Short mmCIF file of C-alpha atoms and ligand atoms in Angstrom, two decimals:
data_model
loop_
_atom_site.label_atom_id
_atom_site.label_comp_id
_atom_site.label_asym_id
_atom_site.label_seq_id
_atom_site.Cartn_x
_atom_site.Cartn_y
_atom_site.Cartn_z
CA UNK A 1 120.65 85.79 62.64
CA UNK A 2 121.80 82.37 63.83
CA UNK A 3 120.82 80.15 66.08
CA UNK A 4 122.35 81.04 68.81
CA UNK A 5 120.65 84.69 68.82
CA UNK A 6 117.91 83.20 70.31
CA UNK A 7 117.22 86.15 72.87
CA UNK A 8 116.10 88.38 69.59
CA UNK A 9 112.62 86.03 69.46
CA UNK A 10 111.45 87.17 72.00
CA UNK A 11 111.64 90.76 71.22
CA UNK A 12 110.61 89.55 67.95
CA UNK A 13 107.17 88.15 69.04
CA UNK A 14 106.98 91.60 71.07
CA UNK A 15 107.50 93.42 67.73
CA UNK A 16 110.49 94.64 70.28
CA UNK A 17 112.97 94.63 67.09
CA UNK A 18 114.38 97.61 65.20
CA UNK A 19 113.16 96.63 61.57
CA UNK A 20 116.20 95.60 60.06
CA UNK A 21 116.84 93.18 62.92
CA UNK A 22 113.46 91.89 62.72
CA UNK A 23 113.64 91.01 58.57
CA UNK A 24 116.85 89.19 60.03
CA UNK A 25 115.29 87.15 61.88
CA UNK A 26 112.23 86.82 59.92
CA UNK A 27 114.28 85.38 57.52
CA UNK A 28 116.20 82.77 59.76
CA UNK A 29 112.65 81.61 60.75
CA UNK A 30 111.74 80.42 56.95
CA UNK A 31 115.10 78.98 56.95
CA UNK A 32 114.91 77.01 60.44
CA UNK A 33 111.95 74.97 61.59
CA UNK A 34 113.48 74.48 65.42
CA UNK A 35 113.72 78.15 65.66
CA UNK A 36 110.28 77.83 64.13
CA UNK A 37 109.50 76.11 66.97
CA UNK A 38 110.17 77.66 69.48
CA UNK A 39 108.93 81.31 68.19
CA UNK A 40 105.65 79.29 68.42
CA UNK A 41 105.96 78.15 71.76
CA UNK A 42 106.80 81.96 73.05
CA UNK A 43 103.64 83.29 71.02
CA UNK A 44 100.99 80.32 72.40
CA UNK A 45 102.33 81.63 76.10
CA UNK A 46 102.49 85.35 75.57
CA UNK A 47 98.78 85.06 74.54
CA UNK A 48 97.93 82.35 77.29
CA UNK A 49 99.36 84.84 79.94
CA UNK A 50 96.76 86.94 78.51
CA UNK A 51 94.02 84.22 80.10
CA UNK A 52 95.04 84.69 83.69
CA UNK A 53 92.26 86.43 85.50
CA UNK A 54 92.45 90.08 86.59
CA UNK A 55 93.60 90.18 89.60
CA UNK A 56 92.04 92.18 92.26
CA UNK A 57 93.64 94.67 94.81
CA UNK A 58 92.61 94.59 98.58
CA UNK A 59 90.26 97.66 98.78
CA UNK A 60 91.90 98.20 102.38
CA UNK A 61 94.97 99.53 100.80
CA UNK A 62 93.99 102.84 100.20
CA UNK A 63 93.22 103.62 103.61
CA UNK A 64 96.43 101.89 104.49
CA UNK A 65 98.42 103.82 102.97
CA UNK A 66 96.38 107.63 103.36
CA UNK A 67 96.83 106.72 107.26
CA UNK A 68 100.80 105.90 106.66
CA UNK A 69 101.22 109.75 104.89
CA UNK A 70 99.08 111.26 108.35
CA UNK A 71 101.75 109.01 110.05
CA UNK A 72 104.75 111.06 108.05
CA UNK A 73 107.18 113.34 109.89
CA UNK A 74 105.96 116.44 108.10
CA UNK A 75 108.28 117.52 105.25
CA UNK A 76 110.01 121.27 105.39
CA UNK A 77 107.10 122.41 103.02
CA UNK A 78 104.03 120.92 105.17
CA UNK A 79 105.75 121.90 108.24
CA UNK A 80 106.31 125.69 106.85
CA UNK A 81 102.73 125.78 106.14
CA UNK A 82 101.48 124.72 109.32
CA UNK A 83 102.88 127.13 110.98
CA UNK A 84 101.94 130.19 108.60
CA UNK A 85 98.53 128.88 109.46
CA UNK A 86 97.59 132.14 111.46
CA UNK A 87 95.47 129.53 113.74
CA UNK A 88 98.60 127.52 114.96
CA UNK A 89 101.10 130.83 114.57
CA UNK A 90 101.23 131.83 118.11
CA UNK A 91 102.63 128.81 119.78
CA UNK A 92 105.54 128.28 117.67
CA UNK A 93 106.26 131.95 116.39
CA UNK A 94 109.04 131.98 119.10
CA UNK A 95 111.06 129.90 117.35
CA UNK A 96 110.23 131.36 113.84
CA UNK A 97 110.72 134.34 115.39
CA UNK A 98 114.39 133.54 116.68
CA UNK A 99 114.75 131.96 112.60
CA UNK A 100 113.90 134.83 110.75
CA UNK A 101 115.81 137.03 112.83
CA UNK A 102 119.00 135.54 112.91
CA UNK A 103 118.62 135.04 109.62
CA UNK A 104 117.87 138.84 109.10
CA UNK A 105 119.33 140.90 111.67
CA UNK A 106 122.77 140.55 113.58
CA UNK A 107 121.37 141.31 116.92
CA UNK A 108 117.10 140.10 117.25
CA UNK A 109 115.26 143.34 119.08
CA UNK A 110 114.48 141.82 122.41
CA UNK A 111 110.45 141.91 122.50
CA UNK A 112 109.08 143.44 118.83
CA UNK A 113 105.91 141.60 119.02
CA UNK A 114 105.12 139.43 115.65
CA UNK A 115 102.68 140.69 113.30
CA UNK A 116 100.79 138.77 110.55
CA UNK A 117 102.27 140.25 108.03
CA UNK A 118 105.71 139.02 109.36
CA UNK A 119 104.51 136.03 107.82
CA UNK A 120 105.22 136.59 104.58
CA UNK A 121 109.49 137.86 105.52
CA UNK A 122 109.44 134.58 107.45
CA UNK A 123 108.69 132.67 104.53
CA UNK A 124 110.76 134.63 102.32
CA UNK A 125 113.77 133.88 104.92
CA UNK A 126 112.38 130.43 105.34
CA UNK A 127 112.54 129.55 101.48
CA UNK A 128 115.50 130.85 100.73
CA UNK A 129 117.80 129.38 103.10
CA UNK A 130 116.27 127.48 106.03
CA UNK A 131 114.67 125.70 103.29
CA UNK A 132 118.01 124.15 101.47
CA UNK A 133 118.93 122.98 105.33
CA UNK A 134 116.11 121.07 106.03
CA UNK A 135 116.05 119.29 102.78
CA UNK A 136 120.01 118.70 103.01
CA UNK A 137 119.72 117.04 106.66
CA UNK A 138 116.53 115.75 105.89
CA UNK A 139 115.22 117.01 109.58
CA UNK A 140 112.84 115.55 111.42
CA UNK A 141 111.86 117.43 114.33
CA UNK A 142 111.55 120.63 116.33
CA UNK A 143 114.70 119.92 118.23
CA UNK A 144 116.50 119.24 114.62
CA UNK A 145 115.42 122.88 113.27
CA UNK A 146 116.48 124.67 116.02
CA UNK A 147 120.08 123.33 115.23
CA UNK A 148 119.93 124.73 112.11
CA UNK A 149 119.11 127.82 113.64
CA UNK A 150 121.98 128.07 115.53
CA UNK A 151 124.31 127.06 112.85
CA UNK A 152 122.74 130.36 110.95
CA UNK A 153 123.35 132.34 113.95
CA UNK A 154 127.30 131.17 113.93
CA UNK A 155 127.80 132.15 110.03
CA UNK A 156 126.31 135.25 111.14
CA UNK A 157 128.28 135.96 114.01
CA UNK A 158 131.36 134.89 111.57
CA UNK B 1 95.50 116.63 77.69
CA UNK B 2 95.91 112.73 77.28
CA UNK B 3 96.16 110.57 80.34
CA UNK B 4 100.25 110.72 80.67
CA UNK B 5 100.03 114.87 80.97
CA UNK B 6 97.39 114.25 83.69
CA UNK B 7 99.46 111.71 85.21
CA UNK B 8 102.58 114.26 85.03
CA UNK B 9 100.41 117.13 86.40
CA UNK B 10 98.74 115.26 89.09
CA UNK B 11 102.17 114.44 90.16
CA UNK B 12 103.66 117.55 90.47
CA UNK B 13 101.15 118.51 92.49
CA UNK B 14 101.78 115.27 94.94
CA UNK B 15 105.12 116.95 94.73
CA UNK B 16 103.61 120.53 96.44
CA UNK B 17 101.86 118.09 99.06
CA UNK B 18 98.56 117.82 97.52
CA UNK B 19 96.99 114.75 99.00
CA UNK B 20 93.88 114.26 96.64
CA UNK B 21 96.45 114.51 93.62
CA UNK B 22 97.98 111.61 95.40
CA UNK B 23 94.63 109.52 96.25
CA UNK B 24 93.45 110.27 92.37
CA UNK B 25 97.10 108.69 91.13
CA UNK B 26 96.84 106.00 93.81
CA UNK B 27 93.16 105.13 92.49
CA UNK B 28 94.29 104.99 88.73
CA UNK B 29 97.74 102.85 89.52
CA UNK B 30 96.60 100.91 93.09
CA UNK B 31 95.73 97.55 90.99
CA UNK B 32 98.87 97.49 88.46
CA UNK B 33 101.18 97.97 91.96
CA UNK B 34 99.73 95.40 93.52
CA UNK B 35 99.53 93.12 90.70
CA UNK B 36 103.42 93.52 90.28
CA UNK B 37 104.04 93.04 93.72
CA UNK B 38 102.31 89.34 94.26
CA UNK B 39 103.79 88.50 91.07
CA UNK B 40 106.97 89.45 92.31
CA UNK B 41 106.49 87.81 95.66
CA UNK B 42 104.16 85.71 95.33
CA UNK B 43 102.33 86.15 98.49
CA UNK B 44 99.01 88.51 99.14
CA UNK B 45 100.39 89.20 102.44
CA UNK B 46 103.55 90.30 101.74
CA UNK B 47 102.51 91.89 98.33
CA UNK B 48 99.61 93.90 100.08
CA UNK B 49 102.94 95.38 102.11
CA UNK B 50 105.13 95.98 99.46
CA UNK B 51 102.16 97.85 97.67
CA UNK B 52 101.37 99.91 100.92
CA UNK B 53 105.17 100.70 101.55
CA UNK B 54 105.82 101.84 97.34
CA UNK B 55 102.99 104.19 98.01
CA UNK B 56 104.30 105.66 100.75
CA UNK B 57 107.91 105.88 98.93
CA UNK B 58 106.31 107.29 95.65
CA UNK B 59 104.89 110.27 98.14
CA UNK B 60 107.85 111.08 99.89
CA UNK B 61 110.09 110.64 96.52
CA UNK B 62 107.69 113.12 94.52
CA UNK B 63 109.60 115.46 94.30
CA UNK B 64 112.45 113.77 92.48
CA UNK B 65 109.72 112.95 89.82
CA UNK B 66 110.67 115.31 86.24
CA UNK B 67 107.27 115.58 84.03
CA UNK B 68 109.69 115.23 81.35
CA UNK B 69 109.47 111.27 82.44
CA UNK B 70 106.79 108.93 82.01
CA UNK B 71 104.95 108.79 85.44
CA UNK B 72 104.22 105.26 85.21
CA UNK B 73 107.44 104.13 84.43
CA UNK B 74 108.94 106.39 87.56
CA UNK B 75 106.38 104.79 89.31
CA UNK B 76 107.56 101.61 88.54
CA UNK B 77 110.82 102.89 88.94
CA UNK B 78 110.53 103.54 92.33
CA UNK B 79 108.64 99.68 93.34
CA UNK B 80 111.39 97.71 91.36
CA UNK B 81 113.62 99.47 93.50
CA UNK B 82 111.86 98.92 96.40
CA UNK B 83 110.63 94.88 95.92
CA UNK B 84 114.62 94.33 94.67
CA UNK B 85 115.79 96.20 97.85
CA UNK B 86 113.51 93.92 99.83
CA UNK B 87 114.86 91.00 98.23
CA UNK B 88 118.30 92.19 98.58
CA UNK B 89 117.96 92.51 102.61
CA UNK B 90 116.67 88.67 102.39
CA UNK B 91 112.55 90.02 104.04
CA UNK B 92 112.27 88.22 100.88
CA UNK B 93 114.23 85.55 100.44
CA UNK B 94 112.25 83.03 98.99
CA UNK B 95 109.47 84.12 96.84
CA UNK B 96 107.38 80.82 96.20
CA UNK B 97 104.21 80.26 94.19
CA UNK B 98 101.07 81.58 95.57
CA UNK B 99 99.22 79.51 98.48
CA UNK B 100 96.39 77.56 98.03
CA UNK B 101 94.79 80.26 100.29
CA UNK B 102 96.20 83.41 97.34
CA UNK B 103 94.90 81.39 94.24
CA UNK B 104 91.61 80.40 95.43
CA UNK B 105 91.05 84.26 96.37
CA UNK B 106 90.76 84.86 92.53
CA UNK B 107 88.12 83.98 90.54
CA UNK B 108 89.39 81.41 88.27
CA UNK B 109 88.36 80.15 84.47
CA UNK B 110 87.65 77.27 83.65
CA UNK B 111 89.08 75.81 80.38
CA UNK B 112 88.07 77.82 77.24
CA UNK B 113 85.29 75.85 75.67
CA UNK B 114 86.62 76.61 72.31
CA UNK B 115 89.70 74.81 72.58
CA UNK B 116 89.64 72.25 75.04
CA UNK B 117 92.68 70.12 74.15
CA UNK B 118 95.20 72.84 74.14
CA UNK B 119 94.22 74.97 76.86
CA UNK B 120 95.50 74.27 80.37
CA UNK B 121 92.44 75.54 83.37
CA UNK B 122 92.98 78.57 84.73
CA UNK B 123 94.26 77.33 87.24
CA UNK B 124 96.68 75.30 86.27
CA UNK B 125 98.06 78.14 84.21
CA UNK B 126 98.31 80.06 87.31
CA UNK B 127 100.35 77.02 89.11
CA UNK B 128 102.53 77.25 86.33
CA UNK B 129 103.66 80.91 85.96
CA UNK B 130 103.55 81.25 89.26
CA UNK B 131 105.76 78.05 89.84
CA UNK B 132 108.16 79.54 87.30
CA UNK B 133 108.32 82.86 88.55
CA UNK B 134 110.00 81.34 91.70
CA UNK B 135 112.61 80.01 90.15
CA UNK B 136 113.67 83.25 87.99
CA UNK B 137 115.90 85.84 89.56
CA UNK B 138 114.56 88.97 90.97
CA UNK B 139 115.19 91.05 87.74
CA UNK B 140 113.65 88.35 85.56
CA UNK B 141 110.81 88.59 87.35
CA UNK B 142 110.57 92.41 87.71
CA UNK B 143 111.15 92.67 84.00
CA UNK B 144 108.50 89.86 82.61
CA UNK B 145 106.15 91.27 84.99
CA UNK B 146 106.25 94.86 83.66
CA UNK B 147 106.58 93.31 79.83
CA UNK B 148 103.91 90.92 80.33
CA UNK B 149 101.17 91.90 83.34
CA UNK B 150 101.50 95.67 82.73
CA UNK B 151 102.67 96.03 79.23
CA UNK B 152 105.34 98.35 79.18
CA UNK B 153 107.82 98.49 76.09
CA UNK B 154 111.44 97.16 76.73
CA UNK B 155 112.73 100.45 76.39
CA UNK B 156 110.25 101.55 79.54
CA UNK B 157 111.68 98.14 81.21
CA UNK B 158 114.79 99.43 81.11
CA UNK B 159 114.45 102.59 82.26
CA UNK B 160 112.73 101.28 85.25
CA UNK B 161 115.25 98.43 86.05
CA UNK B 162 118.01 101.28 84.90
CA UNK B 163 119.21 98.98 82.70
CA UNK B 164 120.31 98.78 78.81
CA UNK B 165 117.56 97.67 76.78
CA UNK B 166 119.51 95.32 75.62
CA UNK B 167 119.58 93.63 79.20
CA UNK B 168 116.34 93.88 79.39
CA UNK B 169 115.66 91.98 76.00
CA UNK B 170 117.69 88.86 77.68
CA UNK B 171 115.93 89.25 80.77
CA UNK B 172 112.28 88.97 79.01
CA UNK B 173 113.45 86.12 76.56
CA UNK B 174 114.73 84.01 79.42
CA UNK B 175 111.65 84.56 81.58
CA UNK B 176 109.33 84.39 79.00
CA UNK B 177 110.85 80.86 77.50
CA UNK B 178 111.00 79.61 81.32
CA UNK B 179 107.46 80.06 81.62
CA UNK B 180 106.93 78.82 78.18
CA UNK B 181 108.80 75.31 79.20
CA UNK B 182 107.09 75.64 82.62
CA UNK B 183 103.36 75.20 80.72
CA UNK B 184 104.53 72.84 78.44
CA UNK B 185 105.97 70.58 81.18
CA UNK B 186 102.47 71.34 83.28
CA UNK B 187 100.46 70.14 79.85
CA UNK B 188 102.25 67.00 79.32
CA UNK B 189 102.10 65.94 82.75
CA UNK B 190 98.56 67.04 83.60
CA UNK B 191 96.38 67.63 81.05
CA UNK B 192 96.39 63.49 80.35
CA UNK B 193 95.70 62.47 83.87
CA UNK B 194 92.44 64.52 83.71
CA UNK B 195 91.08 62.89 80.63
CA UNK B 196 87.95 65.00 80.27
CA UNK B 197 85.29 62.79 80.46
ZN1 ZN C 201 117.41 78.67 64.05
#
């Protein structure tokens, strides 16, 4: 080491150094009382930093921040589960209903009436396709999803 | 299990959109986020934003996370990204020292009994790193931060500034030694002029 690899004391004082670097520099130090020097000055501030006082987060934060995630556009996966949820199936098993079955059939049956169990094909259709969609557009709403529908519905046609 | 494989599991299940998973990692990492982020920017205001908006990121980026990775230093990851990106657009142009208002928030120390010539008051010592953080660049101050506030190794630095370790070495030296000049300067010129009577 020389003088001019000053950067190394740093790491040094850190006990950053591979070991053969840090005998290097070890050495210079016997050898060079302003390198001395200033190895001294970085070790008296590395432990004064140590003095400051803990610092204290704003308890307010965490309610912050739980009320931004409420406040999130619902990813695919929440948004998939919602609407499994038999409670909150009916109202939107139209369009999960016109999903799956473009996804599925060429032509949907007109009125087959949705049964619980259709849940589980739905998801099944859902995850494997629908799913790479919505994370490749990164969609956002209802309107968003029921593009993607259609564009399933044109391959299909295809 | 040690704490990192909780870390990593809690995570992954952030990832599957399990929201006490997330309040559990918020709780163990809220005060080292928010400790980087007023270093960074020097300003409770703006750093109780930053912490609130890396949060938020860290949530909808979960599922990029790879338990193969150090959580804390994805983490980290994701809110030097963030405060640099902020600094970048100019919301942040001019970080400054903390206001009168941010320092006397904290509960300062006096000057250690022990030592009473060499040791600055606390807050004093906070005028000066906080005066010398303003003048470093952004990555200076991400890196000393991590290295000093939160210690991380360099090689953890680096991964969160994406950055050779190497870079990260002159980044912490030049910080560091800015500081170090910063107290020294602060000690010459103050400590004198309040002869302790
Ligand atoms: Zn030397």
């Amino acid at each position: 080491m020389s003088c001019d690899d000053v950067d190394d004391l740093t790491a040094y004082v850190d006990g950053e150094l591979p070991p053969a670097r840090d005998a290097q520099v070890r050495a210079h130090l016997r050898a060079c009382a302003a390198c001395r020097a200033t190895e001294a000055l970085l070790r008296d501030t590395v432990a004064r930093l140590a003095e400051l006082p803990a610092f204290e987060p704003s308890p307010a934060t965490r309610r912050a921040v739980l009320a931004k995630l409420d406040a999130l556009p619902m990813s695919w996966p929440e948004r998939m589960r919602t609407w499994l949820r038999p409670a909150v199936l009916w109202p939107s098993a139209g369009l999960v209903a016109v999903l799956a079955v473009s996804l599925l059939m060429p032509r949907p049956g007109p009125d087959a009436p949705l049964a619980l169990e259709d849940a589980s094909v739905m998801e099944l259709a859902a995850n494997l396709e629908l799913a790479e969609d919505y994370e490749l557009l990164g969609l956002d709403s209802m309107a968003d999803l029921e593009v993607v529908a259609d564009l399933h519905e044109l391959e299909v046609v295809q | 299990m040690d704490d990192a494989d909780l870390d990593a599991q809690a995570m992954l299940r952030v990832a599957a959109g399990d929201r006490r998973a997330f309040a559990w990692l918020f709780d163990r990492y809220h005060a080292s986020v928010a400790r980087f982020a007023l270093r960074f920017v020097g300003n409770r205001e703006r750093a109780e934003e930053l912490t609130q908006d890396i949060f938020v990121k860290l949530y909808r980026n979960a599922r990029a996370y790879q338990p193969t990775a150090r959580f804390k230093t994805f983490l980290f990851r994701v809110a030097t990204n963030h405060c640099l990106n902020e600094v970048r657009r100019g919301e942040y142009r001019a970080p400054h020292a903390p206001d009168a208002d941010d320092t006397e928030g904290r509960e300062m120390e006096g000057p250690r009994g022990d030592r009473p010539d060499a040791a600055l008051e606390g807050r004093e010592l906070e005028r000066a790193v906080s005066e010398a953080l303003a003048g470093m660049s952004a990555r200076e101050r991400a890196a000393f931060t991590m290295c000093r506030f939160e210690g991380m190794a360099y090689r953890d630095i680096a991964d969160a500034l994406e950055a050779s370790e190497s870079a990260v070495k002159s980044l912490i030296h030049r910080a560091t030694l800015a500081v170090a000049r910063r107290i020294e300067a602060l000690q010459a010129g103050t400590v004198p002029a309040r002869s302790r009577a």
